[in-house]
Coordinates of C-alpha atoms and ligand atoms in Angstrom, one line a residue:
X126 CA 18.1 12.2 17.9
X127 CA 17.3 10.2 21.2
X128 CA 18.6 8.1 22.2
X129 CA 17.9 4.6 23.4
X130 CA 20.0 1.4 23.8
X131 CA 17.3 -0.2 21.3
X132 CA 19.5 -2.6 19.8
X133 CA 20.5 -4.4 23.4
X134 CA 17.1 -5.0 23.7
X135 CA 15.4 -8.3 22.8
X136 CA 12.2 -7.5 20.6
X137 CA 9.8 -9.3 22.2
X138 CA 10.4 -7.0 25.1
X139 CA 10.3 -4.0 22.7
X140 CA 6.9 -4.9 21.3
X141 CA 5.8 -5.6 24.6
X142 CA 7.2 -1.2 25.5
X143 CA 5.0 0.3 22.8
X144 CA 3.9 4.2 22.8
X145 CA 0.7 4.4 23.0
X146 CA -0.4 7.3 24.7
X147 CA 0.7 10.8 22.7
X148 CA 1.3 12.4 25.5
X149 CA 4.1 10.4 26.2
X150 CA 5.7 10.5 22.6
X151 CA 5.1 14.5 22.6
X152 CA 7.5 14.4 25.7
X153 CA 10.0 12.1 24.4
X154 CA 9.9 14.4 21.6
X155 CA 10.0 17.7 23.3
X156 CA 6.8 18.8 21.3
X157 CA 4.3 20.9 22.9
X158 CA 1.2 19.1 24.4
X159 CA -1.1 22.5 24.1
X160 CA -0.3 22.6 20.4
X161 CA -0.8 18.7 19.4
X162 CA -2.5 16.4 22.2
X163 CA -6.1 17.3 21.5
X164 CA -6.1 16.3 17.9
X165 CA -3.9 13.6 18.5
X166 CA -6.3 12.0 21.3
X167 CA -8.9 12.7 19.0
X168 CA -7.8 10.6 15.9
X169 CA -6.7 7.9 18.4
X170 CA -10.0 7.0 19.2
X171 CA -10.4 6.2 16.1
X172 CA -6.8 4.4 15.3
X173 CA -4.8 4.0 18.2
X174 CA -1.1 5.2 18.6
X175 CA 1.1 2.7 18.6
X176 CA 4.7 3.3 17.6
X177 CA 8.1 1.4 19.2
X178 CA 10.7 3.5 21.2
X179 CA 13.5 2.3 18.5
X180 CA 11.7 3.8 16.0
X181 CA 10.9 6.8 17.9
X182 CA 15.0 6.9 18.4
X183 CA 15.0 7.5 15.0
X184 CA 13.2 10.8 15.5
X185 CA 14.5 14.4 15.5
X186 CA 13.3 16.3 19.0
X187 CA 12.0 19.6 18.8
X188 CA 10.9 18.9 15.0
X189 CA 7.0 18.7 14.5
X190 CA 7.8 17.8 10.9
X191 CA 9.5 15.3 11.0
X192 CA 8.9 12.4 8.4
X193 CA 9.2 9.9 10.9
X194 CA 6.5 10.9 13.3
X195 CA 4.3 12.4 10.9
X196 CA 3.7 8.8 10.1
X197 CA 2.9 8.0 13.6
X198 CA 1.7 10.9 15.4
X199 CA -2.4 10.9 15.5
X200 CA -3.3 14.0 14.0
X201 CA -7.0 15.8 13.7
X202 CA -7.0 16.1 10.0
X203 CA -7.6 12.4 10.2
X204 CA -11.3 12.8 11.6
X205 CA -12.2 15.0 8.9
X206 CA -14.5 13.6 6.0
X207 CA -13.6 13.9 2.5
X208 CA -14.7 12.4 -0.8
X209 CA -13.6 9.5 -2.1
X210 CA -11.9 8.8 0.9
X211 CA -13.2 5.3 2.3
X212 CA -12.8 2.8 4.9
X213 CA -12.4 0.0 2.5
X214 CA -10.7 1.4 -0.2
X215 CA -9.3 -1.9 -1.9
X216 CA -12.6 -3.8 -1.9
X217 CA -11.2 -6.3 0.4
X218 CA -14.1 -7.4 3.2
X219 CA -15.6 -8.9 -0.8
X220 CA -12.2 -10.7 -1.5
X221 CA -12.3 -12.5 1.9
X222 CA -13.2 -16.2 1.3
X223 CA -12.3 -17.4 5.0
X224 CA -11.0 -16.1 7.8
X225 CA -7.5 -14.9 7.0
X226 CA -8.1 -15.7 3.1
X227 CA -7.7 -12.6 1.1
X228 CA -7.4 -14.1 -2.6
X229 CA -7.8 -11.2 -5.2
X230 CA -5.2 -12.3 -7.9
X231 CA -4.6 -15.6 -9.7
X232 CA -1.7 -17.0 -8.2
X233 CA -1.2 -15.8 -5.0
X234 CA -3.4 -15.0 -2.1
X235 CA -2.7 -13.5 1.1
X236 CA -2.9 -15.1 4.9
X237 CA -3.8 -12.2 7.4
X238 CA -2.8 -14.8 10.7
X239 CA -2.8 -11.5 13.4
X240 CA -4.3 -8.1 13.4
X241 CA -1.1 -6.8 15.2
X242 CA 1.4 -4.4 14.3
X243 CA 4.5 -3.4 16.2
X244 CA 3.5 0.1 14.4
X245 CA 0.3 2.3 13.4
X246 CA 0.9 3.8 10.3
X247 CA -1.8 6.6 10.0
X248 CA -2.3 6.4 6.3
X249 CA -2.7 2.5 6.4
X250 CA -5.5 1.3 3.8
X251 CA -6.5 -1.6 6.5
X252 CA -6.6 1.2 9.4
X253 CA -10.6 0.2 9.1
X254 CA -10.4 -4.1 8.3
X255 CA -12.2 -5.7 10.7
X256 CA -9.3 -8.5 12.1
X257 CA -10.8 -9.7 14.6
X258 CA -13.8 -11.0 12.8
X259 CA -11.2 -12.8 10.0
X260 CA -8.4 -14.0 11.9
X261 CA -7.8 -18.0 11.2
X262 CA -7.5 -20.0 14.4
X263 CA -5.9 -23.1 14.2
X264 CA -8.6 -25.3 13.5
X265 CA -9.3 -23.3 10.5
X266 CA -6.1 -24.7 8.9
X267 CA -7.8 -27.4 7.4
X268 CA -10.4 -25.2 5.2
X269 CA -7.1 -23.1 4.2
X270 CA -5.6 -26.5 3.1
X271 CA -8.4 -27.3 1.3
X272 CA -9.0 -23.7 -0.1
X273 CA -5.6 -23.5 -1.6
X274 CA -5.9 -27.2 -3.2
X275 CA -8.8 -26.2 -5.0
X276 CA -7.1 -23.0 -6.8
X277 CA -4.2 -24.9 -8.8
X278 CA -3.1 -22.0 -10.0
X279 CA -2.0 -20.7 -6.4
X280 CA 1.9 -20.9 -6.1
X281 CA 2.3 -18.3 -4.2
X282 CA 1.4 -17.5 -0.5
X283 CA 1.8 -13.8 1.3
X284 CA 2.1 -13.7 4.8
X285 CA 0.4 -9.8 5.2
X286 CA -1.3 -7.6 8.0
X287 CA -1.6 -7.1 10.6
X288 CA 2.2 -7.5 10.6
X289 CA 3.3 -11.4 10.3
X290 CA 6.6 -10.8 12.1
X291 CA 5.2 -9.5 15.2
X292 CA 4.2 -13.5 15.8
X293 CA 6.7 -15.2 17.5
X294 CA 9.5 -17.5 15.8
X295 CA 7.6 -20.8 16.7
X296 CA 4.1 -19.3 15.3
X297 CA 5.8 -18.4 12.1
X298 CA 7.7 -22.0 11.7
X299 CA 4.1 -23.9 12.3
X300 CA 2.6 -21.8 9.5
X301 CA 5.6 -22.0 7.0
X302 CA 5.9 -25.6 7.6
X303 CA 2.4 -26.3 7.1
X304 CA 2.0 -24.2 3.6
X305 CA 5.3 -26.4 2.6
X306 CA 3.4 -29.7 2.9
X307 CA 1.6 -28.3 0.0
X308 CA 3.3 -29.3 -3.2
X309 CA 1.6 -26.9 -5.6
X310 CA 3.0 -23.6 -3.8
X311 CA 6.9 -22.5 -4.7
X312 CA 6.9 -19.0 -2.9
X313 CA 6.3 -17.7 0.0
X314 CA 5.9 -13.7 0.7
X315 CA 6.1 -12.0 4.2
X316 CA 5.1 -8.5 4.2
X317 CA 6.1 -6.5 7.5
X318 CA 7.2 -3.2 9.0
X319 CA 9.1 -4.7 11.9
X320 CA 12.5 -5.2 10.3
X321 CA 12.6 -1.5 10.1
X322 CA 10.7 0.0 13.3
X323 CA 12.3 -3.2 15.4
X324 CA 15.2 -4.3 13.4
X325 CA 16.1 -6.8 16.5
X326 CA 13.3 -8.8 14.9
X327 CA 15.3 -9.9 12.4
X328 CA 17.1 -12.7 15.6
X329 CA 19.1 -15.9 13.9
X330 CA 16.2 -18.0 15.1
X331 CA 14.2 -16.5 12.4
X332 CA 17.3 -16.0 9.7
X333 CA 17.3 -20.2 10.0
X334 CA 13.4 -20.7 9.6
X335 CA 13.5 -18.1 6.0
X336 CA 16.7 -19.5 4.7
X337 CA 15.6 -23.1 5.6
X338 CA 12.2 -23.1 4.1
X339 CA 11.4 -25.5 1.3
X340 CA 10.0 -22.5 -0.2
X341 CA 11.8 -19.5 -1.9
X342 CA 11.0 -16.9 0.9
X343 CA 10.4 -13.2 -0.5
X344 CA 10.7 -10.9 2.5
X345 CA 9.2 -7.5 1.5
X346 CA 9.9 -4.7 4.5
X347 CA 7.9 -1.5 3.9
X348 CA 10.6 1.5 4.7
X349 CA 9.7 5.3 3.2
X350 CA 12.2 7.1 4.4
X351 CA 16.4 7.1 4.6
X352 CA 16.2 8.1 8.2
X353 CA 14.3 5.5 8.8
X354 CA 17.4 2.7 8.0
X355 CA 19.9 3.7 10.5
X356 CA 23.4 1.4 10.3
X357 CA 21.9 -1.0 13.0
X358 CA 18.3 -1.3 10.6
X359 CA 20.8 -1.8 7.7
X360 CA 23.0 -4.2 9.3
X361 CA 20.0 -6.7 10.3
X362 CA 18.1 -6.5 6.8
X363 CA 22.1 -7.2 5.3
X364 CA 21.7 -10.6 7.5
X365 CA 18.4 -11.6 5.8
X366 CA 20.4 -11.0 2.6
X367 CA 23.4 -12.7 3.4
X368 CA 21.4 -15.6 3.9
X369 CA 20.4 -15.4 0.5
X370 CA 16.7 -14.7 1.4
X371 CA 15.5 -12.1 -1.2
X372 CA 14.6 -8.7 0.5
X373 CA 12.8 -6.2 -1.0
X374 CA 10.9 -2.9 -0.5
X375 CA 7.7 -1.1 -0.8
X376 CA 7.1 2.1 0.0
X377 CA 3.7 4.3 -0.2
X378 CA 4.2 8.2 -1.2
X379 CA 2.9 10.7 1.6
X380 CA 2.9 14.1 1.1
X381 CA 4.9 16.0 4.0
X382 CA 7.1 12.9 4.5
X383 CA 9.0 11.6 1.2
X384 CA 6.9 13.7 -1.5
X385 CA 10.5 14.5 -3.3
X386 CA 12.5 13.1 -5.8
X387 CA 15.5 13.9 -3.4
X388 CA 14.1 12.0 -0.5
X389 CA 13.1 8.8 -2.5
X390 CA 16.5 9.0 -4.8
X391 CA 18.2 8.8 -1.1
X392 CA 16.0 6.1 0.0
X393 CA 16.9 3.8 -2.7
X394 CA 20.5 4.3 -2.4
X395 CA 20.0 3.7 1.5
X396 CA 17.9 0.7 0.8
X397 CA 21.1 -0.5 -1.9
X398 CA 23.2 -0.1 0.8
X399 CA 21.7 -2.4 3.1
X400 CA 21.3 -4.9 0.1
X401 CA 17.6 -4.7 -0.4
X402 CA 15.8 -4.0 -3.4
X403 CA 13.7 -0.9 -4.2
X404 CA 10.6 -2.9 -5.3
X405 CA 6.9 -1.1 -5.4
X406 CA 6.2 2.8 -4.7
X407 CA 2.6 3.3 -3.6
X408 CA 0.2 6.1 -4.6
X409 CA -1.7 6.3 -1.1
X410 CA -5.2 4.2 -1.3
X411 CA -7.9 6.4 -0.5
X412 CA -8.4 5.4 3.1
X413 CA -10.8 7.6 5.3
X414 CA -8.2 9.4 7.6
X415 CA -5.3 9.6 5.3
X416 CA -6.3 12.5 2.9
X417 CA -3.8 15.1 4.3
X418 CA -1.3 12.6 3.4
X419 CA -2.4 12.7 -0.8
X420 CA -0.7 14.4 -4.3
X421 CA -1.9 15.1 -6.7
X422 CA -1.8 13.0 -10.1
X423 CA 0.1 15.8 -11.6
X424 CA 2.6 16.1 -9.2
X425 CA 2.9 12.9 -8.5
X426 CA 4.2 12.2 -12.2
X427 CA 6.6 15.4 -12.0
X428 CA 7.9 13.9 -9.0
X429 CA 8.4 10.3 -10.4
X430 CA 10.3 11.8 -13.3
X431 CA 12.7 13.4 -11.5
X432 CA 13.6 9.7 -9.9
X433 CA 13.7 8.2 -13.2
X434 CA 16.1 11.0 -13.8
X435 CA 18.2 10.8 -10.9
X436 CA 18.5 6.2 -10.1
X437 CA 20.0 3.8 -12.4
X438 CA 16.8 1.6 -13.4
X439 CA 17.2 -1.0 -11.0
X440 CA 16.8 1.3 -8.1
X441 CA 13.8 3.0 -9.6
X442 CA 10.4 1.3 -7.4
X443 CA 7.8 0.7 -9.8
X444 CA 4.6 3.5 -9.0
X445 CA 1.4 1.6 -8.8
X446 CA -1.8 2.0 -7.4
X447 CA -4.0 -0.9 -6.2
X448 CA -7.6 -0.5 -7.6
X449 CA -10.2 -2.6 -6.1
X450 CA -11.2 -5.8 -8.4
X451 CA -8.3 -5.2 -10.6
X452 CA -6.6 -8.4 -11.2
X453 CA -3.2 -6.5 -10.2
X454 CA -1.5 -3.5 -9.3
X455 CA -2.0 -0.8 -11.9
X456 CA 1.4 0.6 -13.2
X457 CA 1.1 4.6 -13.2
X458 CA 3.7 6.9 -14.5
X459 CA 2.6 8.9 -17.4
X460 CA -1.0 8.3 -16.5
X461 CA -3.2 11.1 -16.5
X462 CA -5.8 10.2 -14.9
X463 CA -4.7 8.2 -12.3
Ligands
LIG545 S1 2.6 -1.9 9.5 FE1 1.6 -2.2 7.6 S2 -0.4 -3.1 8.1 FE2 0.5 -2.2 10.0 S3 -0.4 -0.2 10.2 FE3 1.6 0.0 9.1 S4 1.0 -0.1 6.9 FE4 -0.7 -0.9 8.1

């Protein structure tokens, strides 16, 4: 482990201190640059590195294999070709009504307000959405407004990525406070990786703004791994709970990394621990660059059973798969086909 005073730090200063050059992280890591760095600078021309130090803290040195950088490290697989595998696997540049509008089920839609992430996940389905061409600016509130008011059935709004919680506390109360002044929405969903990979994100500041909203905030963090939720991670994602803000968690099966009923049965207990509930387990969306990361059907189910066999229900994520124009996620286990 390495280690770094991460949890002195405030996290804008953090997110400000990324990795981003491989050479760097192979260092950190003790890995060897003659065996990694070309394929790593490679694939990062096509999907930059981008990983914090806290989360890199979390790593094992000396281990190639380990499931934490394997989700980070750039790796030449990615550049390869394969079938099936696409750069808009969801169907989402045809669900975009406006900048930042993604609406693709009844009641809810989600508001994409940054491109950013504090973290480059290499199997991410949006590694290819073009942000910067659908990014909301302010002015373009008033179109939202009026979007939303037209779809009475919309209750529900997600706050997705990019990553929400890399904007700063003031950013995040202007948007929360303008979705309140709409009567018709109840709920309000933040999706985001920070709490995990910079769990200093989770400041009081932003504890006051969740647990103050008019709305019932849902804040869904996006962990795959145990080693990923140190006690420092756990004790920041207990605040959220504390406050009585509802956390929960998705997670997105990847072969080499948590592809074990051992591994996820430990994740959900670690998860329990902290107070946050295993929520959605995600077959991986067929994204151009993540194929290395994909299971089989068949395994897949074998694996799932063995979780079923191992948690008491209510730590048991739910196994979905998002298919494009489906009008929601499509439950899995004991599919064949899937
Ligand atoms: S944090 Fe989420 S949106 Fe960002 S790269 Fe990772 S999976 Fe994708």
């Amino acid at each position: 482990m390495i280690n770094y005073l991460y949890q002195e730090q405030n996290w804008q200063s953090q997110l400000s201190d990324l990795i981003t050059d491989p050479a760097e992280l192979l260092d950190l890591l003790q890995l060897s640059q003659d065996e990694f760095l070309e394929g790593a600078k490679l694939a990062a021309e096509q999907f930059k590195l981008r990983v914090p130090r806290a989360f890199v803290g979390k790593m094992k040195a000396g281990d190639p294999f380990d499931p934490l950088l394997l989700q980070v490290l750039p790796h030449h697989l990615e550049t390869e070709d394969h079938e099936g595998f696409v750069t808009d696997p969801l169907g989402e540049e045809q669900a975009n009504q406006q900048p930042g509008v993604l609406h693709k089920y009844k009641s809810r839609f989600l508001l994409t307000l940054t491109g950013a992430c504090a973290v480059h996940c290499r199997y991410c389905f949006r590694r290819h959405f073009p942000y910067q061409e659908n990014l909301p600016k302010n002015e373009d509130w008033l179109n939202i407004q009026q979007y939303i008011q037209s779809q009475p059935d919309i209750n529900e709004v997600i706050l997705s990525g990019g990553d929400p919680l890399t904007l700063n506390n003031r950013k995040i109360k202007l948007w929360i406070e303008r979705l309140e002044s709409l009567p018709q929405l109840k709920f309000l969903r933040i999706h985001s990786r920070v709490p995990i990979v910079i769990p200093n994100r989770v400041d009081e500041e932003l504890i006051s703004i969740l647990k103050n909203s008019r709305l019932r905030v849902i804040l869904v963090v996006h962990s795959n791994h145990a080693l990923e939720l140190d006690d420092f991670t756990c004790h920041q994602l207990s605040k959220l709970v504390k406050a009585q803000i509802t956390v929960l968690n998705q997670a997105v099966l990847l072969k080499g990394v948590n592809d074990s009923a051992d591994v996820l049965v430990k994740l959900s207990s670690r998860l329990f621990d902290a107070g946050v509930m295993p929520y959605y387990l995600h077959v991986l969306d067929k994204v151009k660059g993540a194929h290395h990361f994909d299971r089989l059907p068949q395994d897949i189910d074998e694996i799932y059973k063995e979780v079923l066999a191992n948690l008491p229900g209510y730590l048991v994520p739910k196994l979905v798969r998002e298919i494009a124009g489906e009008k929601n996620k499509t439950p899995l286990f004991g599919v064949s086909t899937f």
